[in-house]
XYZ file of C-alpha atoms in Angstrom:
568
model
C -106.056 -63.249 -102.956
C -104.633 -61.000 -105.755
C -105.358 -57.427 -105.715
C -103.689 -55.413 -108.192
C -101.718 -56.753 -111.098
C -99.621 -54.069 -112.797
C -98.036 -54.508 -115.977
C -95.584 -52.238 -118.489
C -94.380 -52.885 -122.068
C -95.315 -56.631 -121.982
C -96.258 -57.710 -125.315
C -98.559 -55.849 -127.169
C -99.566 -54.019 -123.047
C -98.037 -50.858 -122.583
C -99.442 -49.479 -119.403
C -101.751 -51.292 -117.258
C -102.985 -51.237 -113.695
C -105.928 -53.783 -112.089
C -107.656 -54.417 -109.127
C -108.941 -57.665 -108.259
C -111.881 -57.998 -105.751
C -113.100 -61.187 -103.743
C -115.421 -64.335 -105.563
C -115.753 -64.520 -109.527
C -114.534 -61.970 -112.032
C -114.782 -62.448 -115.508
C -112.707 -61.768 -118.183
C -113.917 -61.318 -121.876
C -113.277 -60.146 -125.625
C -112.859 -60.747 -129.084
C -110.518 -63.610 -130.173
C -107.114 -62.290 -130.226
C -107.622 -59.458 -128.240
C -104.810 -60.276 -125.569
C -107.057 -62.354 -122.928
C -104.037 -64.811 -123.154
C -101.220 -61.849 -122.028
C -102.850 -61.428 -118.524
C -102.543 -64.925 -117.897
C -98.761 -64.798 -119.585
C -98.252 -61.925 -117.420
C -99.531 -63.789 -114.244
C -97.446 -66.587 -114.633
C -94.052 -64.541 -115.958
C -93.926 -62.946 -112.215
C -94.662 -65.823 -110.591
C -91.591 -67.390 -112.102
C -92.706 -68.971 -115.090
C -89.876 -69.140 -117.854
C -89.779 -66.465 -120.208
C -87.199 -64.402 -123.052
C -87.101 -61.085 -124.212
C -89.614 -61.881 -127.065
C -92.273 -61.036 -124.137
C -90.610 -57.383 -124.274
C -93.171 -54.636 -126.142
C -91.811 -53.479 -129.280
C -88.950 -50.482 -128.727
C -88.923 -50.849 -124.931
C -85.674 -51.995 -123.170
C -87.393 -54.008 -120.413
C -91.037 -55.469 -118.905
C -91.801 -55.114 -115.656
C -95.061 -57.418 -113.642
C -95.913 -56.310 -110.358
C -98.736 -58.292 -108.537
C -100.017 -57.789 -104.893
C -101.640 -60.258 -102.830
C -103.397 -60.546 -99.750
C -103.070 -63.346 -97.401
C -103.628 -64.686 -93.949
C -101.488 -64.786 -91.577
C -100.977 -68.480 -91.725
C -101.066 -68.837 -95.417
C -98.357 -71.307 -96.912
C -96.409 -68.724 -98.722
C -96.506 -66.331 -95.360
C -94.699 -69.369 -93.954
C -91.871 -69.636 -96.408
C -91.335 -66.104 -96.666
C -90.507 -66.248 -93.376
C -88.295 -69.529 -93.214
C -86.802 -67.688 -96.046
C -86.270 -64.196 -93.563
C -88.156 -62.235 -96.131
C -90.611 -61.817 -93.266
C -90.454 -61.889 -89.755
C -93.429 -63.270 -87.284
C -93.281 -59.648 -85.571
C -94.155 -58.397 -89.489
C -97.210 -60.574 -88.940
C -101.011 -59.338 -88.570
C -104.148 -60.760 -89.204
C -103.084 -60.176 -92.949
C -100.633 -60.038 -95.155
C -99.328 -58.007 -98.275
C -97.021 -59.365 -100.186
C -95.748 -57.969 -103.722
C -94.132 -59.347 -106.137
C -92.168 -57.430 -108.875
C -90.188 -59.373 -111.870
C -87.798 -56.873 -114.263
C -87.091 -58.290 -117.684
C -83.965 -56.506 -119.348
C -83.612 -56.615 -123.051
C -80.261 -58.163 -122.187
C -82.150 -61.059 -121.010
C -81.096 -60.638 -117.511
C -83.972 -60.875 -114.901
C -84.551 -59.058 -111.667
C -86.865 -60.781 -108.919
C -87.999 -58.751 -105.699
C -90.761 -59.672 -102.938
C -91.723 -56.848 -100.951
C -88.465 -54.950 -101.914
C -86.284 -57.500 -101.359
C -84.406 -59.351 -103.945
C -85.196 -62.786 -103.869
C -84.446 -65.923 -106.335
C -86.292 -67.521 -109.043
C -86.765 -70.521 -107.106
C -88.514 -68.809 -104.142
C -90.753 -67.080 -106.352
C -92.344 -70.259 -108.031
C -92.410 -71.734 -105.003
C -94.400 -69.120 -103.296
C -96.227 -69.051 -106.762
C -97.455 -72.638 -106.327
C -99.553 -71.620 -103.111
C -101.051 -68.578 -104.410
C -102.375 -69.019 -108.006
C -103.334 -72.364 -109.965
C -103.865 -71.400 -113.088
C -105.735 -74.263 -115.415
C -105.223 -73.303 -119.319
C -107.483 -74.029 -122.059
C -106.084 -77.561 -123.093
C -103.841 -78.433 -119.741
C -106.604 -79.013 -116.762
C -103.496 -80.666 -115.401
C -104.522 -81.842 -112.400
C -106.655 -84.486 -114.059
C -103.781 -84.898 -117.064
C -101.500 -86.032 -114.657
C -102.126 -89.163 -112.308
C -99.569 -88.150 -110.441
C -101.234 -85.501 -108.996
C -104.204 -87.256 -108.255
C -103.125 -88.646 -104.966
C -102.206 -84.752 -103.684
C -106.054 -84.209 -104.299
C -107.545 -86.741 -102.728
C -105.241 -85.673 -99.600
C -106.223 -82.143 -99.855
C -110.244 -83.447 -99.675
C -109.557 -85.639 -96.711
C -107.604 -83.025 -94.529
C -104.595 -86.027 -94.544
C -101.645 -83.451 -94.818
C -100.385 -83.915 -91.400
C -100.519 -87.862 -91.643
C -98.617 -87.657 -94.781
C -95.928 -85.714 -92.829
C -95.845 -88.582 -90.709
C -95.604 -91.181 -93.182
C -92.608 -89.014 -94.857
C -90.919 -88.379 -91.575
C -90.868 -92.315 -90.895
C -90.263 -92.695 -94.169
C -86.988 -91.087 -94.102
C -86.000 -92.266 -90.747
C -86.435 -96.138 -92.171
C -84.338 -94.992 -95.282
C -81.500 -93.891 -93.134
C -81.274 -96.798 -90.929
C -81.288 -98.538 -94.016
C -78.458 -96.731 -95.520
C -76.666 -96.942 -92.136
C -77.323 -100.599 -92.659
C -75.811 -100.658 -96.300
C -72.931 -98.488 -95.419
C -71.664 -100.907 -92.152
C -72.155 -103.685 -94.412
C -70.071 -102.466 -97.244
C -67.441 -101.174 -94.771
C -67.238 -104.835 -93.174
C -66.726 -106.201 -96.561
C -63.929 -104.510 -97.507
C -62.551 -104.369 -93.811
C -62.632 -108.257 -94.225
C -60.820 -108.099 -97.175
C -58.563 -106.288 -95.552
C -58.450 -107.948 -92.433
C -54.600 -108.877 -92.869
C -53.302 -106.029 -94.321
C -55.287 -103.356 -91.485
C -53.957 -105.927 -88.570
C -50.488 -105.633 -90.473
C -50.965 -101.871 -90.041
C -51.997 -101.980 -86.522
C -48.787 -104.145 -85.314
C -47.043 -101.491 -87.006
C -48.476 -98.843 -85.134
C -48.692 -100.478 -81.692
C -45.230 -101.066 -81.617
C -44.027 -97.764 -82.291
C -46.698 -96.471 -79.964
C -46.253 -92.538 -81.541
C -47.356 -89.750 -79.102
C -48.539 -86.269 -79.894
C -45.520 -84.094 -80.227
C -43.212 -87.044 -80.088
C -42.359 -85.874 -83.806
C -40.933 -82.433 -82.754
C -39.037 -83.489 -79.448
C -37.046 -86.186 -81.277
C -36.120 -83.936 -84.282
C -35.031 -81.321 -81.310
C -32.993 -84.008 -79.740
C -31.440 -85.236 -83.323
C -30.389 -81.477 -84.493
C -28.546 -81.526 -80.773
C -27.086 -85.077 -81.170
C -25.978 -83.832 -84.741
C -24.021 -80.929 -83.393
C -22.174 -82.840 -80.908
C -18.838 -83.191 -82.331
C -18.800 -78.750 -82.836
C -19.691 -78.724 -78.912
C -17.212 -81.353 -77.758
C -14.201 -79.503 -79.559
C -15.496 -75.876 -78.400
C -15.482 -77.936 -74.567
C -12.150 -78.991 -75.100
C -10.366 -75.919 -76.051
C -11.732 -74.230 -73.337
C -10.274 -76.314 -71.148
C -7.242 -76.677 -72.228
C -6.779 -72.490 -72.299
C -7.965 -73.202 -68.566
C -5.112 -75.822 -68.185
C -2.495 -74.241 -69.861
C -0.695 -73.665 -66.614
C -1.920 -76.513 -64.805
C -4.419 -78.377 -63.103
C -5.158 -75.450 -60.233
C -6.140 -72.118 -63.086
C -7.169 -70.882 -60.673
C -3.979 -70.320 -58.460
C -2.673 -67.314 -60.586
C -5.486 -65.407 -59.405
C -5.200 -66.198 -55.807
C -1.682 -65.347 -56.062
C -2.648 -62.270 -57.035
C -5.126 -61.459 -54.493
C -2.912 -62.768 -52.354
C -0.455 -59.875 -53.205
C -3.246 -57.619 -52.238
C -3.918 -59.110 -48.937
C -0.500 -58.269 -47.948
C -1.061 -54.413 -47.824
C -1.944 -53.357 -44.271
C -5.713 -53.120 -42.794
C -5.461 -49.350 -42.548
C -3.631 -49.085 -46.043
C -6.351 -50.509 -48.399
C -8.871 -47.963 -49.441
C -12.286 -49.488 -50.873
C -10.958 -49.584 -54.197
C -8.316 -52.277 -53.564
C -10.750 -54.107 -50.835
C -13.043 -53.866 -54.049
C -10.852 -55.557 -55.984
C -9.346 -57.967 -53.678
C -13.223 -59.668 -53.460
C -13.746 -59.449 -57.364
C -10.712 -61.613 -57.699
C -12.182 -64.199 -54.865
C -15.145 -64.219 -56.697
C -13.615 -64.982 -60.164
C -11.025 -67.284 -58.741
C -14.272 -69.517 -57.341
C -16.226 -68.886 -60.642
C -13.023 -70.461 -62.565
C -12.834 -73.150 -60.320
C -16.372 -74.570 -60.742
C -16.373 -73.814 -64.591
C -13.056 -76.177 -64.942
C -14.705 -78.716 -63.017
C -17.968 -78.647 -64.820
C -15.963 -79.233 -68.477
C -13.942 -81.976 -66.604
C -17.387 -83.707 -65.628
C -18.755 -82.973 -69.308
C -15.563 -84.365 -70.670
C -15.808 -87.474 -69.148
C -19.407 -88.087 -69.608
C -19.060 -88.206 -73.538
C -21.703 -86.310 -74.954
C -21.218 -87.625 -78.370
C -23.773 -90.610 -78.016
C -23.391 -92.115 -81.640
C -25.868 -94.940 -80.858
C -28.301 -92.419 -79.273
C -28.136 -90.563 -82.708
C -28.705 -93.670 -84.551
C -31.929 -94.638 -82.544
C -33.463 -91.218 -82.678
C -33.256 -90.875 -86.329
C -34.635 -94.295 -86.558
C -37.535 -93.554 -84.241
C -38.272 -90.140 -86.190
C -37.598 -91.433 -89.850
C -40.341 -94.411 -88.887
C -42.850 -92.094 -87.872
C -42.428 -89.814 -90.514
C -42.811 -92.517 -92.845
C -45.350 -94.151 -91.265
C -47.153 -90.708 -91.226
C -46.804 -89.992 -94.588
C -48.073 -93.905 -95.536
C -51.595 -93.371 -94.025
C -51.753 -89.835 -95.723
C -51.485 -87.872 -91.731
C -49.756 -85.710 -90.202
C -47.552 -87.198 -87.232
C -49.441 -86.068 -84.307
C -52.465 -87.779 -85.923
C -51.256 -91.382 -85.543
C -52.119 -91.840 -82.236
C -55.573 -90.795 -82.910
C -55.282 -93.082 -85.870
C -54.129 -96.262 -84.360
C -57.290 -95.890 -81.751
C -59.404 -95.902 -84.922
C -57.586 -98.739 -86.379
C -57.925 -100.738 -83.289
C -61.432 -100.552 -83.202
C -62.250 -101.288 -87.206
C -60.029 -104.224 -86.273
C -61.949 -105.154 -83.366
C -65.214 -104.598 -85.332
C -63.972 -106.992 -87.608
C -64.540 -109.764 -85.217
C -67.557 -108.482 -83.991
C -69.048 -107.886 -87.132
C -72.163 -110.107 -86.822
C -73.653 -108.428 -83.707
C -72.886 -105.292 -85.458
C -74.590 -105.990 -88.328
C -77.464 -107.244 -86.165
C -78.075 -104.340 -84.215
C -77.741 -102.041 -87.396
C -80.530 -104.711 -89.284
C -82.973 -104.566 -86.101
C -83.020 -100.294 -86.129
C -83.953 -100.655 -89.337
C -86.838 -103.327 -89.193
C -88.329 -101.549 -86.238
C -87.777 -98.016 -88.541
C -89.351 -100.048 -91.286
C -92.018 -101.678 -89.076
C -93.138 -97.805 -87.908
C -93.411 -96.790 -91.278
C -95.509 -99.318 -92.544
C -97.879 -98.963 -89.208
C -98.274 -94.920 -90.419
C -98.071 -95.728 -93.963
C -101.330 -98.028 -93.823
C -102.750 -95.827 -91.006
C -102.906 -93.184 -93.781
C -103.825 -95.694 -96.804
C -106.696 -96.689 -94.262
C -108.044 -93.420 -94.578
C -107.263 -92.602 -98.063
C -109.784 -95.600 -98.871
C -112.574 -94.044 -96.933
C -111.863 -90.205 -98.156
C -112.049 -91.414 -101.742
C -115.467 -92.883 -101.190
C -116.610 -89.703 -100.203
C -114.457 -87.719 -102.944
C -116.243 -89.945 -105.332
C -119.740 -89.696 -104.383
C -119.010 -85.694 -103.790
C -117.388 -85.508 -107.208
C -120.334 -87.754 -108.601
C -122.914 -85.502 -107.311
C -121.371 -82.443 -108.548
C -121.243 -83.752 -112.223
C -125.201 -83.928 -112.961
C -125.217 -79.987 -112.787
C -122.440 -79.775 -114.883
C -124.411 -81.767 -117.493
C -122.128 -84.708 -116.814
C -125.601 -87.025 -115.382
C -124.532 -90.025 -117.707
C -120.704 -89.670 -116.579
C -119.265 -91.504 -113.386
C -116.639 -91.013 -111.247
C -114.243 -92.978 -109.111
C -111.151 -92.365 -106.764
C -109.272 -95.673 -107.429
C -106.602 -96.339 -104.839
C -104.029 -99.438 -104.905
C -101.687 -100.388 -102.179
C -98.268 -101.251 -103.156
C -97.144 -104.354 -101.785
C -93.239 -104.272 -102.939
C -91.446 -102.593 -100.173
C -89.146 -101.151 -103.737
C -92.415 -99.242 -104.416
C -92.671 -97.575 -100.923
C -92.066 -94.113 -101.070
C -92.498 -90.861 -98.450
C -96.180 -90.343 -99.809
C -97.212 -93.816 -98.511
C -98.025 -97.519 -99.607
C -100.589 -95.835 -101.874
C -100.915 -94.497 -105.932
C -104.466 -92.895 -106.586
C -106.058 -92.367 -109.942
C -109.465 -90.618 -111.050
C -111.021 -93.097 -113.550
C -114.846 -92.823 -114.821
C -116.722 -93.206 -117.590
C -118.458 -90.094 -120.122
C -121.260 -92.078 -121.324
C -123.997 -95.180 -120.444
C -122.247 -98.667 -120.691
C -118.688 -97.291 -121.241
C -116.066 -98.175 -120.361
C -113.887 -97.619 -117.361
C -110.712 -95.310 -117.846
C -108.845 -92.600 -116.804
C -110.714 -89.260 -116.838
C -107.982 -87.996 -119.083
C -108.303 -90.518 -121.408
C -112.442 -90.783 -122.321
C -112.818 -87.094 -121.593
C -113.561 -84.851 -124.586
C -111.812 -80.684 -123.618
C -114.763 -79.178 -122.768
C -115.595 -82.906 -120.553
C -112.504 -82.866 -118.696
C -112.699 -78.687 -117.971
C -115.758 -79.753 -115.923
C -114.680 -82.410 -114.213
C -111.804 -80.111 -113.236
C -114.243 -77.479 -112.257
C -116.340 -80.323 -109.895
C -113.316 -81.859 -108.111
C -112.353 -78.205 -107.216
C -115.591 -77.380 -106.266
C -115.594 -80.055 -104.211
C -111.888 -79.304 -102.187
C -112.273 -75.669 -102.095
C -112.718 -75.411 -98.522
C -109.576 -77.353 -97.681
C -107.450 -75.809 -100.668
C -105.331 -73.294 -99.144
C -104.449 -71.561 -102.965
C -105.357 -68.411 -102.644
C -106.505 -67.759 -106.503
C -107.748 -69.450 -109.331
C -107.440 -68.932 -113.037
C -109.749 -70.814 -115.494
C -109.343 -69.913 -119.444
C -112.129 -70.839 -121.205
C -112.875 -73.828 -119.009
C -116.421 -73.461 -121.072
C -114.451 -74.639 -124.600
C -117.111 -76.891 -126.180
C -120.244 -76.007 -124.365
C -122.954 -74.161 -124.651
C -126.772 -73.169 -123.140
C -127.593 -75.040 -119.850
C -124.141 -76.708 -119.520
C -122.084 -73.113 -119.905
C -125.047 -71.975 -117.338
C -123.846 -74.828 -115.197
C -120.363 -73.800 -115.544
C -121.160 -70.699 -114.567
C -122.980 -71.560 -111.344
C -120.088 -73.657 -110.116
C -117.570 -71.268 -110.456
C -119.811 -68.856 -108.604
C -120.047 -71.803 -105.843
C -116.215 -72.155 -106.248
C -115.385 -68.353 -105.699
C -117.194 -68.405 -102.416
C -113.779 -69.947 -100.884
C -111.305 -69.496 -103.343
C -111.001 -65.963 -105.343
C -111.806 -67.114 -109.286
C -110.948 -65.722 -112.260
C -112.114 -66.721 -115.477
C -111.668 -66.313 -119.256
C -114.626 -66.564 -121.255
C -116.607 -66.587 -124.708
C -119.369 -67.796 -123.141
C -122.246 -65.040 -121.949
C -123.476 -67.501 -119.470
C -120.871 -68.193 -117.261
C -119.869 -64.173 -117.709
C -123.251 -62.948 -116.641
C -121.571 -64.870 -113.561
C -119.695 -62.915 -112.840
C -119.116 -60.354 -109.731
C -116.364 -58.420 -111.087
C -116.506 -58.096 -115.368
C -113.165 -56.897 -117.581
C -113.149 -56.186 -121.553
C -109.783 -57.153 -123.158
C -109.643 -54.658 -126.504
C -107.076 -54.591 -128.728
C -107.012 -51.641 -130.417
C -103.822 -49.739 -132.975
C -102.503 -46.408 -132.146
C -101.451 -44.700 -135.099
C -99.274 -42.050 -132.960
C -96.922 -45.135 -131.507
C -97.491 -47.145 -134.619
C -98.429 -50.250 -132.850
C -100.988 -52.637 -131.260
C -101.914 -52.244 -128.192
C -104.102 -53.819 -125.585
C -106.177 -52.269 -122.938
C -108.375 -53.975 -120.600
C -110.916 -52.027 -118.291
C -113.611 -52.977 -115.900
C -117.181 -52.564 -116.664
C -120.308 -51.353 -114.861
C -123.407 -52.591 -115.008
C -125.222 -51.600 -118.310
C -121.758 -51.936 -120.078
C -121.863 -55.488 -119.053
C -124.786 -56.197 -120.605
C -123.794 -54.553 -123.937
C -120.530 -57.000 -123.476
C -122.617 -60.133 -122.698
C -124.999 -59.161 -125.542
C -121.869 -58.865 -127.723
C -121.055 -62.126 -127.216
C -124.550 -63.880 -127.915
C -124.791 -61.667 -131.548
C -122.046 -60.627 -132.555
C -120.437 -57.316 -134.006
C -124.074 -56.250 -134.525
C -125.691 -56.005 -131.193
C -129.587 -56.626 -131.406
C -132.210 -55.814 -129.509
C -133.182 -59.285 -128.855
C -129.652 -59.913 -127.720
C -129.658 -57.111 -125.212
C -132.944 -58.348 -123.611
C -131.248 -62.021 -124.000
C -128.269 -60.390 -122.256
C -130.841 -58.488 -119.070
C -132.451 -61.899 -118.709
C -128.910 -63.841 -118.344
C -127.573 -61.149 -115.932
C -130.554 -61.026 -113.961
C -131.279 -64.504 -113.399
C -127.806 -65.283 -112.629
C -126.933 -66.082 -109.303
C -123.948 -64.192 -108.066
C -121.634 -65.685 -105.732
């Protein structure tokens, strides 16, 4: 429920604070007092579109601040939380939420629930499950069929069946889809059939690797620089063979010269010397025979060079063809392969892709029927509840009727069900059938709002309701009627009304005045609304039945309609 509704510089409201209590509270007031702004107000910070005209005169921004009170498993607690604005450790047996919307005179807006900023979006959707607000001319839930079918779900507790039904529902549509998708695929495959198989041919003869890319552009940057190696080769050896086949017999002569000197002659430094040179004389040797065994093995492989740029160029090319890298074509081919091979197996494809989605379809239509099954039956009893409720309203001559059809084109099918629902009825003896929208007069179709909520308020889980002037047209025992159902209606749903009428006000448990009034310090209108005690509500309600110019009659009139109204 709403508790306290704060509001600064928003319209012709400078400064106001208000606490809301449980069941009915009434608002009242002169015609053009401002009744209208609270409801503005309301809706503006529940997300309701709005410009800086809504900004009091010489003020740079509004500000809306509402608090509500809700269970624990309220709708909105649940979204909040999905939304991490909450967390279930945050949860008790209830709830506070607030809501605060900033308007700057720059236009830009500033959205915050419980401190935390939070987007436009979020707040209307939270807004939905916490206020319905039904204006003067727009008792939309009856204005719009569409919204008929929601109702009669509400009444018959079918929520979780409709989840159902939508849940199948979508499964069917993606198997469907699936379906549609293979189907299209195949087509064009087929029409591609040659030129994919030409592809594959390709690619199976090459038979790329991972990698393969790099290792032969290693190998052709080697093969390219084979001519610079062979010539380095060869001038080494022929320094090495510059004095003949043995280079390495100059050495040994010389450590040979060595040798010569007697055992007990050589100190270490010549015995060092004397193995260095054996050493390099052996080194020498293997290096010359290693370049004579290069030499003769011709490294400079000029059809080696030619296949490995082939090899490389074709991969690159056919790389850059199927818009991949290279070490993607093997990956590619496999997928090739197997479009190819679905090609031919295309029918049993398509067959197994068809039966998922006839035995999708088949499961939605057994929930979808389940659910229209027991649409049929609640609106019998919505109707006859509905019915009953309207003779107290001083409908007794009016009927009522929840008609349901069941769609029989699959094209119609939708994740509500097979179903559409409409409220049709009749406002007089011997008239005819209709929508309630169309034979209903304002003040007609305000109370057949007011008896189909009467009649759902225990399964509603909106937390507040907002009625203005749901008495427009009505007067005496039908505004008395009025009143007595909202009184019903606030037992289970927190209900706020605006009112000319003093019989539905003397309703009322809670009673506000909405005053306008000019302050010639600020030099502008400004309204004020404040709660009333007891004897100041009957001056109010007295007000209303005579005018300006309260009377005594109308005071008594106003004790009696006080008195003998039964508070919620």
């Amino acid at each position: 429920m709403l508790t306290n509704l704060i509001i600064k510089n928003f319209i012709l409201i400078e400064n106001l604070t208000l606490s809301f209590g449980h069941k009915l509270t009434v608002l009242t007031g002169e015609t053009g007092a401002g009744k209208s702004i609270l409801l503005d107000a309301v809706s503006f910070v529940l997300g309701a579109r709005s410009d800086t005209s809504i900004i009091s005169k010489d003020c740079e921004q509004t500000s809306v601040c509402a608090t509500f009170d809700l269970q624990k498993n309220h709708p909105a607690i649940t979204k909040l939380i999905d939304n991490d604005i909450l967390s279930k450790s945050d949860i008790q047996n209830q709830n506070e939420i607030i809501i605060r919307r900033v308007l700057n005179k720059d236009g830009k807006n500033k959205i915050f629930i419980n401190d935390i900023p939070v987007s436009l979006t979020l707040v209307k959707s939270i807004g939905e499950d916490l206020i319905e607000i039904h204006g003067q001319f727009d008792n939309q839930s009856l204005l719009n069929p569409a919204t008929h079918i929601n109702t009669l779900d509400t009444f018959g507790n079918l929520d979780g069946l409709k989840e159902q039904t939508k849940i199948a529902y979508n499964i069917w549509q993606d198997k469907k889809n699936e379906r549609i998708k293979t189907e299209e695929e195949f087509l064009k495959a087929k029409q591609d059939e040659e030129y994919l198989k030409h592809n594959l041919a390709e690619l199976e003869t090459l038979n790329p690797q991972v990698g393969e890319e790099e290792e032969l552009n290693q190998k052709r940057h080697l093969l390219q620089n084979s001519e610079k190696i062979i010539t380095a080769i060869k001038d080494c050896y022929d320094y090495l063979s510059k004095y003949g086949d043995s280079p390495e017999k100059f050495i040994n002569e010389a450590s040979y010269s060595l040798e010569r000197i007697p055992d007990d002659a050589k100190n270490d430094n010549i015995k060092e010397i004397i193995s260095e040179l054996e050493t390099t004389s052996q080194n020498l040797c293997d290096a010359y025979e290693r370049l004579s065994q290069i030499l003769s093995s011709d490294i400079s492989d000029t059809q080696s060079l030619e296949e490995t740029e082939e090899r490389l160029f074709t991969i690159r090319e056919l790389a850059r063809k199927h818009k991949i890298t290279p070490d993607e074509l093997p990956t590619f081919t496999k997928n090739l392969r197997e479009i190819v091979e679905n090609i031919n197996n295309s029918d049993n494809v398509l067959n197994e892709k068809k039966k998922a989605e006839d035995l999708a379809k088949s499961s939605y239509i057994e929930i979808a029927t389940k659910l229209s099954e027991e649409r049929k039956k609640t609106g019998s009893e919505l109707s006859k509840r509905v019915l009953a409720e309207l003779a107290p309203l001083k409908l007794e001559k009016a009927t009522f009727e929840t008609a349901i059809t069941t769609e029989t084109d699959e094209k119609k099918f939708g994740p509500n069900g097979i179903n559409t629902a409409y409220f049709m009825g009749t406002t007089n003896v011997g008239g005819k059938k209709d929508y309630i929208h169309k034979i209903a007069s304002g003040g007609e179709l305000a109370r057949f709002t007011l008896a189909i909520k009467v009649v759902i308020s225990n399964e509603q889980s909106i937390s507040s309701m907002i009625f203005d002037e749901v008495d427009t047209g009505i007067s005496g025992a039908t505004a008395s009627a009025v009143g007595e159902r909202l009184a019903t209606l606030s037992k289970h749903i927190q209900t706020m009304v605006i009112t000319h009428s003093p019989q539905v006000a003397s309703f009322g448990n809670h009673h506000f005045k909405v005053e306008k009034y000019y302050d010639d310090e600020k030099n502008k209108t400004i309204t004020s609304v404040n709660q009333l005690s007891e004897q100041e509500r009957i001056q109010e309600i007295a007000r209303i039945i005579s005018g300006d110019k309260i009377t005594t009659e109308a005071i008594e009139a106003a004790k009696s309609l006080f008195h003998q109204s039964i508070k919620a």
